[in-house]
Short mmCIF file of C-alpha atoms in Angstrom, two decimals:
data_model
loop_
_atom_site.label_atom_id
_atom_site.label_comp_id
_atom_site.label_asym_id
_atom_site.label_seq_id
_atom_site.Cartn_x
_atom_site.Cartn_y
_atom_site.Cartn_z
CA MET E 1 -8.99 -6.58 58.75
CA GLU E 2 -11.56 -4.37 58.05
CA LEU E 3 -10.78 -1.21 55.51
CA GLU E 4 -11.52 0.90 57.99
CA GLU E 5 -9.50 -0.65 60.67
CA MET E 6 -7.12 -0.94 57.56
CA GLN E 7 -6.94 2.87 57.27
CA ALA E 8 -6.60 4.29 60.43
CA LEU E 9 -3.77 1.65 60.83
CA TRP E 10 -2.57 3.00 57.35
CA SER E 11 -2.59 6.69 58.62
CA ASP E 12 -0.73 5.31 62.05
CA LEU E 13 1.81 4.73 60.23
CA THR E 14 2.45 7.69 57.93
CA ASN E 15 2.76 10.28 61.73
CA GLN E 16 4.94 8.16 62.82
CA LEU E 17 7.26 8.40 59.73
CA ASP E 18 6.27 11.51 59.54
CA HIS E 19 8.05 12.36 62.44
CA GLN E 20 10.66 10.10 61.69
CA LYS E 21 13.10 12.29 58.61
CA LYS E 22 15.65 9.96 59.27
CA LEU E 23 14.98 6.98 55.91
CA THR E 24 15.83 9.41 53.31
CA ASP E 25 19.96 10.70 54.53
CA LYS E 26 21.69 7.90 53.94
CA ILE E 27 20.88 8.29 50.39
CA ILE E 28 21.16 11.55 49.62
CA MET E 29 24.97 11.22 51.74
CA ASN E 30 26.15 8.46 49.05
CA MET E 31 24.91 10.37 46.26
CA THR E 32 26.46 13.33 47.65
CA GLN E 33 29.96 11.43 47.76
CA GLU E 34 29.36 9.82 44.12
CA LYS E 35 28.43 13.58 42.44
CA TYR E 36 31.11 14.64 44.75
CA SER E 37 33.73 11.72 42.76
CA ASN E 38 32.18 12.24 39.52
CA LYS E 39 33.41 15.81 40.07
CA PHE E 40 36.77 14.81 38.95
CA ARG E 41 36.56 11.40 37.08
CA THR E 42 37.20 13.76 33.56
CA ILE E 43 39.78 15.54 35.21
CA THR E 44 41.77 11.50 36.11
CA THR E 45 41.83 10.61 32.79
CA ILE E 46 42.58 13.26 31.02
CA GLU E 47 45.95 13.83 33.26
CA THR E 48 45.79 9.66 33.49
CA ILE E 49 46.36 9.90 29.13
CA GLY E 50 48.67 12.78 29.35
CA ALA E 51 50.44 11.17 32.36
CA ILE E 52 51.12 7.54 30.03
CA PHE E 53 51.77 10.58 27.11
CA CYS E 54 54.57 11.74 30.00
CA PHE E 55 56.55 9.01 30.77
CA THR E 56 56.95 7.81 27.05
CA ILE E 57 58.99 10.75 26.21
CA GLY E 58 60.46 10.89 28.94
CA VAL E 59 61.74 6.50 28.66
CA CYS E 60 62.67 8.61 25.28
CA VAL E 61 63.98 10.98 26.49
CA LEU E 62 66.63 8.85 29.02
CA ALA E 63 67.75 6.37 26.65
CA ASN E 64 69.01 8.96 24.20
CA PHE E 65 70.53 10.97 27.32
CA SER E 66 73.60 9.54 24.96
CA LYS E 67 73.40 11.90 22.43
CA LEU E 68 72.73 15.13 25.17
CA ASP E 69 76.55 16.10 24.28
CA THR E 70 76.80 19.45 26.33
CA TRP E 71 76.76 20.40 30.31
CA TYR E 72 73.24 22.37 29.59
CA LEU E 73 71.50 20.17 26.73
CA MET E 74 72.43 17.75 29.39
CA LEU E 75 70.69 20.44 32.08
CA CYS E 76 67.54 20.37 29.69
CA GLY E 77 67.37 16.93 29.70
CA VAL E 78 67.69 16.01 33.99
CA ILE E 79 64.73 18.82 33.51
CA MET E 80 62.27 18.17 30.78
CA VAL E 81 62.93 13.97 32.76
CA ALA E 82 62.39 15.27 35.77
CA PHE E 83 59.40 17.09 35.47
CA LEU E 84 58.14 14.45 32.68
CA LEU E 85 57.88 11.04 35.43
CA GLY E 86 58.24 13.44 38.50
CA LEU E 87 54.84 15.54 37.28
CA PRO E 88 52.06 13.26 36.45
CA VAL E 89 53.04 10.81 39.46
CA LEU E 90 52.22 14.07 42.01
CA ALA E 91 48.83 15.26 39.60
CA LEU E 92 47.36 11.94 39.97
CA ARG E 93 48.17 11.47 43.54
CA ALA E 94 46.62 15.14 44.65
CA LEU E 95 43.60 13.81 42.69
CA ARG E 96 43.57 10.11 44.58
CA LYS E 97 43.60 12.18 47.81
CA ILE E 98 41.09 14.87 46.91
CA ARG E 99 38.70 12.20 45.34
CA ALA E 100 38.95 9.99 48.98
CA VAL E 101 37.63 12.95 50.75
CA ASN E 102 34.84 11.00 52.32
CA ILE E 103 31.85 12.72 53.18
CA THR E 104 29.43 9.97 54.15
CA ASN E 105 31.71 8.42 57.67
CA LYS E 106 32.82 11.65 58.90
CA SER E 107 31.36 15.40 59.70
CA PHE E 108 30.54 17.83 57.59
CA LYS E 109 33.81 20.27 59.65
CA GLU E 110 36.27 16.93 59.06
CA ALA E 111 35.83 16.33 55.02
CA LEU E 112 35.55 20.04 54.67
CA LEU E 113 39.71 20.38 56.39
CA ASP E 114 39.91 16.79 54.44
CA PHE E 115 39.29 19.40 51.24
CA SER E 116 40.66 22.09 51.90
CA LYS E 117 44.22 20.23 52.16
CA ALA E 118 44.03 18.23 49.55
CA LYS E 119 42.89 20.93 47.55
CA LYS E 120 45.54 23.23 48.53
CA ASN E 121 48.44 20.74 47.66
CA LEU E 122 46.08 20.19 44.35
CA MET E 123 46.57 23.51 43.12
CA ASN E 124 50.46 23.76 44.87
CA ILE E 125 51.06 21.83 41.89
CA GLN E 126 49.36 22.87 39.70
CA LYS E 127 50.49 26.06 40.12
CA GLY E 128 54.46 25.37 40.49
CA ALA E 129 53.21 22.91 37.23
CA VAL E 130 52.40 26.26 35.23
CA ALA E 131 55.16 27.55 36.29
CA ALA E 132 57.83 25.77 35.16
CA SER E 133 55.52 24.73 32.08
CA PHE E 134 58.08 28.03 30.57
CA VAL E 135 60.59 26.62 31.42
CA VAL E 136 60.23 22.38 30.26
CA MET E 137 59.60 24.46 27.03
CA ILE E 138 63.26 25.89 26.98
CA ALA E 139 65.12 22.56 27.54
CA ALA E 140 62.40 20.27 25.80
CA SER E 141 63.70 22.16 22.74
CA GLY E 142 66.57 22.75 23.07
CA VAL E 143 66.73 17.85 24.27
CA GLY E 144 64.44 17.43 21.11
CA ALA E 145 66.60 19.56 18.32
CA LYS E 146 69.67 17.78 19.81
CA ILE E 147 67.89 14.73 19.56
CA LEU E 148 66.05 14.20 16.67
CA GLY E 149 67.45 17.31 14.58
CA ASN E 150 71.66 16.42 16.16
CA LYS E 151 70.63 20.77 16.39
CA ASP E 152 72.15 22.31 19.31
CA PHE E 153 68.96 25.11 19.72
CA PHE E 154 71.28 27.40 22.18
CA LEU E 155 73.91 27.90 19.27
CA VAL E 156 72.37 27.66 15.68
CA GLU E 157 71.25 30.66 14.00
CA ARG E 158 67.57 31.31 13.36
CA ASN E 159 66.06 33.18 10.77
CA ILE E 160 62.49 35.45 11.60
CA TRP E 161 59.93 32.15 11.21
CA ALA E 162 62.06 30.05 13.71
CA ASN E 163 61.84 32.73 16.37
CA PHE E 164 58.33 33.84 15.40
CA SER E 165 57.76 30.01 15.85
CA ILE E 166 59.09 30.71 19.53
CA LEU E 167 56.69 32.82 20.40
CA LEU E 168 53.96 31.31 18.93
CA ALA E 169 55.05 27.71 21.43
CA LEU E 170 54.77 30.45 23.84
CA VAL E 171 51.88 32.20 23.38
CA PHE E 172 50.43 28.48 23.17
CA VAL E 173 52.16 26.83 26.89
CA SER E 174 50.62 30.39 27.54
CA PHE E 175 47.51 29.69 26.77
CA THR E 176 47.75 25.63 27.75
CA SER E 177 48.63 26.27 30.86
CA TYR E 178 45.61 28.85 31.84
CA TRP E 179 43.00 26.73 30.34
CA GLY E 180 44.55 24.00 32.51
CA TYR E 181 44.05 25.43 36.04
CA ARG E 182 41.13 27.27 35.06
CA SER E 183 40.06 23.72 34.28
CA TYR E 184 41.25 22.86 38.79
CA SER E 185 40.04 25.02 40.07
CA LYS E 186 36.53 25.59 38.54
CA ILE E 187 36.19 21.97 39.33
CA THR E 188 38.11 21.99 43.03
CA ASN E 189 35.02 25.31 43.54
CA SER E 190 32.27 23.15 42.44
CA ALA E 191 33.11 20.19 44.75
CA GLU E 192 33.74 22.60 47.19
CA ASN E 193 30.17 23.67 46.73
CA ILE E 194 28.58 20.43 46.91
CA LEU E 195 30.08 19.75 50.07
CA LYS E 196 29.39 22.82 50.91
CA GLU E 197 25.53 22.66 50.02
CA LEU E 198 25.55 19.14 53.29
CA GLU E 199 26.27 21.86 56.30
CA MET D 1 22.92 23.49 43.06
CA GLN D 2 19.01 24.89 44.18
CA LYS D 3 16.97 22.45 41.83
CA GLU D 4 19.16 19.69 43.78
CA GLN D 5 18.42 21.31 47.35
CA GLU D 6 14.89 21.30 45.91
CA PHE D 7 14.73 17.87 44.99
CA VAL D 8 16.52 16.81 48.01
CA ARG D 9 13.42 18.64 50.30
CA ILE D 10 10.86 17.70 48.38
CA ILE D 11 12.02 13.97 48.53
CA LYS D 12 12.49 14.13 53.02
CA GLN D 13 8.97 15.83 53.03
CA HIS D 14 8.01 12.49 51.46
CA GLU D 15 10.73 9.49 52.65
CA GLY D 16 7.53 8.42 54.20
CA VAL D 17 5.40 7.82 50.92
CA ILE D 18 9.16 5.82 49.44
CA PHE D 19 8.46 3.72 52.18
CA LYS D 20 5.75 2.66 52.48
CA ILE D 21 5.62 1.66 48.64
CA THR D 22 8.85 0.01 48.57
CA THR D 23 7.34 -1.84 51.95
CA MET D 24 5.37 -3.06 50.50
CA TYR D 25 6.81 -4.56 47.67
CA THR D 26 9.54 -6.38 48.69
CA ASN D 27 10.02 -8.70 51.29
CA ASN D 28 13.37 -8.59 53.44
CA GLY D 29 15.04 -5.48 55.00
CA ASP D 30 17.85 -5.65 52.65
CA ASP D 31 15.89 -5.53 49.38
CA GLN D 32 13.44 -2.16 50.64
CA LYS D 33 16.82 -0.93 51.04
CA ASP D 34 17.96 -2.12 47.40
CA LEU D 35 14.45 -0.32 46.23
CA TYR D 36 14.60 2.87 48.77
CA GLN D 37 17.44 3.65 47.05
CA GLU D 38 16.27 2.43 43.31
CA VAL D 39 13.34 4.79 43.52
CA VAL D 40 15.74 7.77 45.63
CA TYR D 41 17.87 7.46 42.04
CA GLN D 42 14.81 6.81 39.02
CA LEU D 43 12.83 10.64 41.37
CA TRP D 44 16.51 12.80 41.13
CA LYS D 45 16.97 10.68 36.82
CA SER D 46 12.82 12.36 36.51
CA PHE D 47 13.35 15.46 38.36
CA GLU D 48 15.76 17.01 35.95
CA THR D 49 12.58 16.64 33.21
CA PHE D 50 9.61 16.95 36.14
CA ARG D 51 7.11 19.95 34.62
CA ALA D 52 4.98 20.46 36.80
CA GLU D 53 2.00 20.03 35.35
CA SER D 54 1.05 17.76 37.94
CA LYS D 55 1.59 17.36 41.31
CA ILE D 56 4.47 16.27 43.05
CA SER D 57 3.08 13.67 44.95
CA THR D 58 1.41 12.23 42.30
CA TRP D 59 4.91 11.52 39.90
CA MET D 60 6.32 10.42 43.02
CA TYR D 61 3.86 7.34 43.25
CA ARG D 62 4.08 7.25 39.54
CA ILE D 63 7.56 6.91 39.62
CA ALA D 64 8.54 5.03 42.43
CA LEU D 65 5.68 1.78 41.75
CA ASN D 66 6.89 1.96 38.14
CA THR D 67 10.30 1.46 39.54
CA ALA D 68 8.79 -1.09 41.77
CA LEU D 69 7.00 -3.34 39.69
CA THR D 70 9.74 -3.02 36.82
CA LYS D 71 12.88 -4.08 39.69
CA LEU D 72 9.93 -6.85 40.34
CA LYS D 73 10.12 -8.19 37.00
CA LYS D 74 13.45 -7.76 36.43
CA SER D 75 14.52 -9.94 39.82
CA LYS D 76 11.20 -12.26 39.70
CA ARG D 77 10.73 -12.37 42.69
CA MET D 78 6.92 -12.09 42.90
CA GLY D 79 6.52 -14.22 46.00
CA ASN D 80 3.85 -13.95 48.43
CA SER D 81 6.03 -14.47 51.61
CA VAL D 82 6.02 -11.93 54.44
CA SER D 83 9.34 -11.61 56.32
CA ILE D 84 9.95 -8.31 57.16
CA ASN D 85 11.94 -8.08 60.85
CA ARG D 86 10.76 -4.66 62.07
CA VAL D 87 8.55 -2.90 59.58
CA VAL D 88 9.15 0.40 60.67
CA LEU D 89 12.37 0.86 60.48
CA GLU D 90 14.12 3.58 62.46
CA GLN D 91 11.72 3.26 65.42
CA THR D 92 13.87 4.86 68.36
CA GLU D 93 11.95 7.34 70.63
CA ASN D 94 7.60 5.83 70.16
CA TYR D 95 8.18 1.57 69.41
CA ASP D 96 5.31 0.40 70.12
CA PRO D 97 5.14 -3.79 69.41
CA GLU D 98 1.81 -4.32 69.16
CA PHE D 99 1.42 -1.69 66.04
CA GLU D 100 4.27 -3.56 64.66
CA GLU D 101 2.75 -6.35 64.47
CA ARG D 102 -0.55 -5.28 63.62
CA LEU D 103 1.35 -3.75 60.40
CA LYS D 104 2.76 -7.25 60.21
CA VAL D 105 -0.76 -8.76 59.59
CA LEU D 106 -1.87 -5.83 57.19
CA TYR D 107 0.68 -5.41 55.56
CA ALA D 108 0.52 -9.78 54.68
CA HIS D 109 -2.50 -8.98 53.41
CA ILE D 110 -1.69 -6.14 50.90
CA LYS D 111 0.75 -8.88 50.18
CA GLN D 112 -1.20 -11.07 48.63
CA LEU D 113 -3.03 -9.11 46.49
CA ASN D 114 -1.64 -8.94 42.47
CA GLN D 115 1.55 -6.59 42.40
CA ILE D 116 -1.22 -3.96 40.60
CA GLU D 117 -3.62 -4.64 42.66
CA LYS D 118 -1.28 -4.01 45.44
CA GLY D 119 -0.53 -0.23 43.77
CA LEU D 120 -4.23 0.57 43.91
CA MET D 121 -4.78 -1.03 47.41
CA LEU D 122 -1.25 1.42 49.23
CA LEU D 123 -3.68 4.44 47.02
CA LEU D 124 -6.87 3.88 48.56
CA LEU D 125 -4.81 3.90 52.15
CA GLU D 126 -2.98 6.43 51.17
CA GLY D 127 -6.30 8.68 50.77
CA LYS D 128 -6.22 9.33 46.72
CA LYS D 129 -9.36 9.95 45.49
CA TYR D 130 -9.84 7.71 42.21
CA GLU D 131 -9.53 10.13 39.98
CA GLU D 132 -6.25 10.99 41.45
CA ILE D 133 -5.53 7.39 41.22
CA ALA D 134 -6.48 6.98 37.72
CA GLU D 135 -4.13 9.39 36.75
CA ILE D 136 -0.85 7.62 39.16
CA THR D 137 -1.76 4.00 37.36
CA GLY D 138 -2.68 4.68 33.66
CA LEU D 139 -5.85 2.86 34.53
CA THR D 140 -9.98 5.07 34.12
CA PRO D 141 -11.60 6.57 36.76
CA THR D 142 -14.06 3.54 36.10
CA ASN D 143 -11.29 1.11 35.81
CA VAL D 144 -10.20 1.80 39.28
CA GLY D 145 -13.61 1.91 40.71
CA THR D 146 -14.46 -1.31 39.68
CA LYS D 147 -10.57 -3.02 40.84
CA ILE D 148 -11.58 -1.47 44.00
#
């Protein structure tokens, strides 16, 4: 085969390839899917570590439940255990659902619809967690004081420093709740942008 | 996000080039797809640092050829056999079996060359001048001329 013939053939090949701009579509979709899933990787790791922490404390509270000797401390224990065991499961399940939104095998509209449902669910759980965290903080104070120090948090006399500590704890819970919710909000918005780029 | 859109636009504009390079350096459809994916991935990685000091096509040829050669070294699949089922993928509307056969012959000729010569031949067929081939391959223009 002469060089001129090769060049002519190559030129034909180039022309044909220029008319079929489909080769990279699948790869780009796969890369987008990977990027989308990676958006939730760090937060899933943090949630998993948090879940282990919560389960450990939850089990400890359950093991010492008999020390809670009044009806309101028992109620605090129940609230705390329900929060520590239930919330991580709900959050991790919601994260798994949102990560599982399939871009490659579904149409843009279907993927966006799946995402919207999963996002709504995830953000509702986060809102619930923020609201519950203040109640749980009070419940945890009662349970902690009883189990660790055999004191009734709700009856014991407190000096100004103790009250200041409670105030500080409330500020801390408010800050972490706000930070957590904002992180989720940022990540889900960023993931949504990736999906919208596909349109 | 704008950078990503720009990358996708460039890749789609030059996907024919990637296809031709990956077909030249592989012997079957699966390897070709793997290499294609690897090239796109490497282009994406280096796109962050692309400073537009060279032409986008020069940058693309350089990365694609380097990736192909590196992957070949890694996999040690240096055979010259031609077992491509269809050189031109996804030809749906204008698929021409005769054209396909001629392409197979062309690729069979090219595949007899060593890895560096393959790259030079590809760039020559792409219509690149010696200076640009030199810039892409890192050889001197004189050396390119001699080898060609």
